[in-house]
C-alpha positions in Angstrom: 0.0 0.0 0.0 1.8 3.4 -1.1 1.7 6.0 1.2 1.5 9.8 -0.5 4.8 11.8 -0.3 1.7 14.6 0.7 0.1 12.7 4.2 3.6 12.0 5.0 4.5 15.6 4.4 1.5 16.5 6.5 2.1 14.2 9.0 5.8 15.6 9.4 4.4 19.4 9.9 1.7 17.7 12.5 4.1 16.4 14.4 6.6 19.4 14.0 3.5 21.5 15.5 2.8 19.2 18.5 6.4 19.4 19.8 6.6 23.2 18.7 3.7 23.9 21.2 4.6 21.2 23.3 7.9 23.4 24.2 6.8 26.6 24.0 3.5 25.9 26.9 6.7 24.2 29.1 8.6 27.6 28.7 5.6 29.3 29.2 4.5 27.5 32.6 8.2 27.8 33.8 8.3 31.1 33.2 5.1 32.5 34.0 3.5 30.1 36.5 4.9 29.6 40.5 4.8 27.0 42.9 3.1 29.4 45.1 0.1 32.2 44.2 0.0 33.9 41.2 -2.2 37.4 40.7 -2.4 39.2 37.6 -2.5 43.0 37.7 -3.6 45.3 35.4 -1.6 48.3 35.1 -2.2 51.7 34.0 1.2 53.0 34.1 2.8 50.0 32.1 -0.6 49.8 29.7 -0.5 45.7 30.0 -1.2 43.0 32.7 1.4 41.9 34.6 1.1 38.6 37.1 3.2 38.3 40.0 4.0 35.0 41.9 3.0 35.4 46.2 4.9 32.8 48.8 3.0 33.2 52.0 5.0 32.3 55.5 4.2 29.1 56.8 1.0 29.0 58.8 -0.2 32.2 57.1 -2.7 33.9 59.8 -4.8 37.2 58.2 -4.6 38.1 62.1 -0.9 38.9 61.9 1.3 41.1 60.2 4.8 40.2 57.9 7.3 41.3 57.0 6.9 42.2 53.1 9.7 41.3 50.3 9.0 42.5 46.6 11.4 40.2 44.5 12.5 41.1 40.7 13.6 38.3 38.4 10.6 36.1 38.6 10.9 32.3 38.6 15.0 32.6 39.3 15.7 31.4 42.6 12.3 32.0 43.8 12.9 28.6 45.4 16.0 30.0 46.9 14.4 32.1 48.9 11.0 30.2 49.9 13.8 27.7 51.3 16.1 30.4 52.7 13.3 32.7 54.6 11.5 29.1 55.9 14.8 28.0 57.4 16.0 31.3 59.1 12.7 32.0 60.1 12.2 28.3 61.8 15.7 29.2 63.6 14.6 32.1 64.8 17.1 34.3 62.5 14.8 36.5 60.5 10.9 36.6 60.6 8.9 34.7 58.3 7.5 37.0 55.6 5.4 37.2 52.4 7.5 37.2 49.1 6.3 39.2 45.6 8.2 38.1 42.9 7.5 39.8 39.2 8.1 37.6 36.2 9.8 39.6 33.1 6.2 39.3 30.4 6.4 36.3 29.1 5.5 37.2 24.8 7.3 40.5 25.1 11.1 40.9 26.1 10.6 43.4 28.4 13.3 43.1 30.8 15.4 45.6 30.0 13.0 48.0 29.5 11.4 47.8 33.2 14.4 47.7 35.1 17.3 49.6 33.0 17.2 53.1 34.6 15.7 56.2 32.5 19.0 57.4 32.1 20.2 54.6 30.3 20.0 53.0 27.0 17.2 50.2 27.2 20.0 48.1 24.6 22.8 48.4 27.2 26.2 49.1 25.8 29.5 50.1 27.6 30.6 52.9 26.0 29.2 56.2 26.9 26.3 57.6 25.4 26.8 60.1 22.9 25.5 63.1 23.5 23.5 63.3 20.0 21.3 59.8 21.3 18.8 61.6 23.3 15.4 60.5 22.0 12.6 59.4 24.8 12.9 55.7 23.3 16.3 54.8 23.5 16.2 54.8 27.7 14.8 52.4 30.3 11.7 52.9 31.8 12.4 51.8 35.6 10.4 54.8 36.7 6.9 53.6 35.0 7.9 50.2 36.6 8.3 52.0 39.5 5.4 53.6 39.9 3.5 50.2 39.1 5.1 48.4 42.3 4.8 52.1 44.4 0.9 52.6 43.2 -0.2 49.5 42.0 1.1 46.5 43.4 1.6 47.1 47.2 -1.4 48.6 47.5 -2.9 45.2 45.9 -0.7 43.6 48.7 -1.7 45.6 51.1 -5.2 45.0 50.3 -5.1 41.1 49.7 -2.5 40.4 52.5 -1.4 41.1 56.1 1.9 43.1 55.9 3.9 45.5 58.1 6.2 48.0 57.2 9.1 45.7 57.2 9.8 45.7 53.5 12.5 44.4 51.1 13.4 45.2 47.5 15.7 42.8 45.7 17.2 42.4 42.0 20.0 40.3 40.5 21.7 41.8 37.5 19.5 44.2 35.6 17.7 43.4 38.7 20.5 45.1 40.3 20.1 48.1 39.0 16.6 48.7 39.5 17.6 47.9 43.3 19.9 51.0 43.1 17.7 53.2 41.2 15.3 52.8 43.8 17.1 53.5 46.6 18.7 56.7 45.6 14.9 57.9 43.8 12.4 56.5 46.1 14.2 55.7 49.1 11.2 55.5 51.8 9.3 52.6 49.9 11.8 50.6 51.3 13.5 49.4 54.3 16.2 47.0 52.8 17.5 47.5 49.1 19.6 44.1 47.9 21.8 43.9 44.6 23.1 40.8 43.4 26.0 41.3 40.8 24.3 44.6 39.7 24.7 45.4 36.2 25.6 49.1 37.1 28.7 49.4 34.0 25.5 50.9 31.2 26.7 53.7 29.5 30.5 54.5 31.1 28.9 53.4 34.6 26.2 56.0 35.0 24.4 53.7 37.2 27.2 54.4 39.9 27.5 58.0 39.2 23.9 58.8 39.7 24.0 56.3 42.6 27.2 58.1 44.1 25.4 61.5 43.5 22.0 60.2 45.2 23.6 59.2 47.9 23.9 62.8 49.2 20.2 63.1 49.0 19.2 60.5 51.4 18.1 61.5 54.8 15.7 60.4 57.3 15.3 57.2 58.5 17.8 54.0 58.3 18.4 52.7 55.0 20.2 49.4 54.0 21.7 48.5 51.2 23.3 44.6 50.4 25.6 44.4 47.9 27.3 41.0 46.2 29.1 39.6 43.6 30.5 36.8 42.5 34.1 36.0 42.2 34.7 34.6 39.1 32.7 37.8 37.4 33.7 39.8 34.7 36.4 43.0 35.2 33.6 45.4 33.7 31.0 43.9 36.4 33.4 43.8 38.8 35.0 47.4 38.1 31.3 49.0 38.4 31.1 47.1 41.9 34.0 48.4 43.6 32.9 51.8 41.5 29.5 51.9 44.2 31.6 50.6 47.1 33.9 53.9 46.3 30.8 55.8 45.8 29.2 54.4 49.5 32.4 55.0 51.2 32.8 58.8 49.8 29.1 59.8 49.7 26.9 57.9 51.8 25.0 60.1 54.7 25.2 58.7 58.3 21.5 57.0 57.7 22.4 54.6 55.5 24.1 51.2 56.3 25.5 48.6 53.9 27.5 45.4 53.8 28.9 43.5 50.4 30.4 39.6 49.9 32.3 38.6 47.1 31.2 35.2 46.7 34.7 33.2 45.9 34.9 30.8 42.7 31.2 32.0 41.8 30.0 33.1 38.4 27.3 35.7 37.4 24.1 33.5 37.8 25.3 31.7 40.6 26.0 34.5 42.5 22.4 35.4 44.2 22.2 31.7 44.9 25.0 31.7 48.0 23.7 35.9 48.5 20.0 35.1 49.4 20.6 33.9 52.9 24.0 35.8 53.3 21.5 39.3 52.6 18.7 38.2 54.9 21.2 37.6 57.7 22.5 41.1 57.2 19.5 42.8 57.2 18.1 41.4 60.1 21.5 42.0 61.9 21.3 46.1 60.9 17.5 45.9 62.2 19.1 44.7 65.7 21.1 47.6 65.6 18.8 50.6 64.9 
């Protein structure tokens, strides 16, 4: 019995389709799904819906308050920290808290765009900007994504959960930099501020020169800032690092309080891995202190 060179032909696409979708709805549920709750939010300053991932403390009681951490990078090490925050809360270490995590979108690369500050180039690049590349679309937009976790999403929290005003912001990366925007632009929404290899080198380092220069603004009450990076990173990575550890140790008001780890043999991804419970323990130990 002959079989058509066209139902084999057909068959061939068929199957090509089934894996196609097969692979893309196993990206999509690793990316955009959690272990834990996930809320989708509809934003006005970002024009598009975004879904964030909740981990409630163990025993979760409406009755009580916790601590608050808002965490960038979405799925990456989200486990990290559920098992990090369960274990130094069971010892006692840190209190047990609720954890907000924000997945990048999952159909649109929008990454860069959210969390590269608005006084960088969105398509990061080393060299300095030249002065003629000045049009509104060329730049990050971490302060619309700002305003979206400020406005939108803790007031959702707020609502839909029982937090205090113990609150943590943390990045890895690009991550990183949104971390340090944020503390130098909006630094009351926020208790603890941590930065896991920051990409802070965009443009000829303007990250750390508008950090070093934010610094001086910062007043009022106790800020901390924890800073990492691994030790097998890159000398442009690892130049903008000590380039904010200058910056801290030059410009930073008697209000704010830091600590940074170099984490030995440790590349860029790895990194926030060993940091996660290294940063909680810090924090809670400046919290002891104030």
């Amino acid at each position: 019995m002959k079989i058509s060179l066209k139902i084999v032909f057909t068959s061939l696409l068929a199957i090509l389709f089934l894996i196609g979708a097969y692979v893309l709805s196993s990206k999509y549920f690793e990316h955009y799904t959690s272990e834990f709750i996930d809320h989708d939010i509809y934003s006005d300053y970002l024009s598009e819906e975004r879904r964030v991932f909740v981990r409630l403390p163990k025993g979760y009681d409406s009755q009580k308050s916790y601590p608050l951490i808002i965490k960038l990078d979405g799925n990456f090490n989200l486990n990290r920290w559920h098992e990090s925050v369960t274990t130094l809360s069971e010892k006692k270490l840190i209190e047990d808290s609720v954890i907000v995590s924000i997945p990048n979108l999952f159909w649109t690369d929008t990454r860069n765009r959210d969390l590269v500050p608005p006084y960088a180039r969105k398509d990061v690049q080393i060299e300095a900007r030249p002065s003629t590349e000045n049009s509104p679309e060329i730049f990050g937009k971490a302060d619309l994504f700002l305003s979206f976790i400020e406005n939108e999403l803790i007031p959702f929290i707020e609502n839909k959960y029982s937090i205090n005003d113990n609150r943590v912001l943390s990045g890895f990366s690009a991550g990183g930099s949104f971390v340090l925007y944020t503390i130098v632009t909006k630094p009351e929404l926020f208790n603890g501020y941590f930065a896991f290899s920051p990409a802070a080198w965009y443009d000829n380092s303007i990250v750390v020169q508008k950090f070093k220069n934010g610094l001086t603004e910062l007043s009022g009450k106790p800020l901390f800032l924890y800073l990492s990076i691994g030790g097998n990173e890159n000398e442009i990575i690892t130049g903008s690092f000590k380039g904010l550890l200058s910056a801290i140790e030059s410009n930073a008001p008697v209000n704010f309080y830091y600590a940074y780890h170099y984490s030995e043999n440790v590349g860029h991804s790895e990194n926030p891995y060993y940091s996660v419970p290294k940063a909680l323990l810090a924090y809670y130990e400046f919290r002891e202190k104030i």
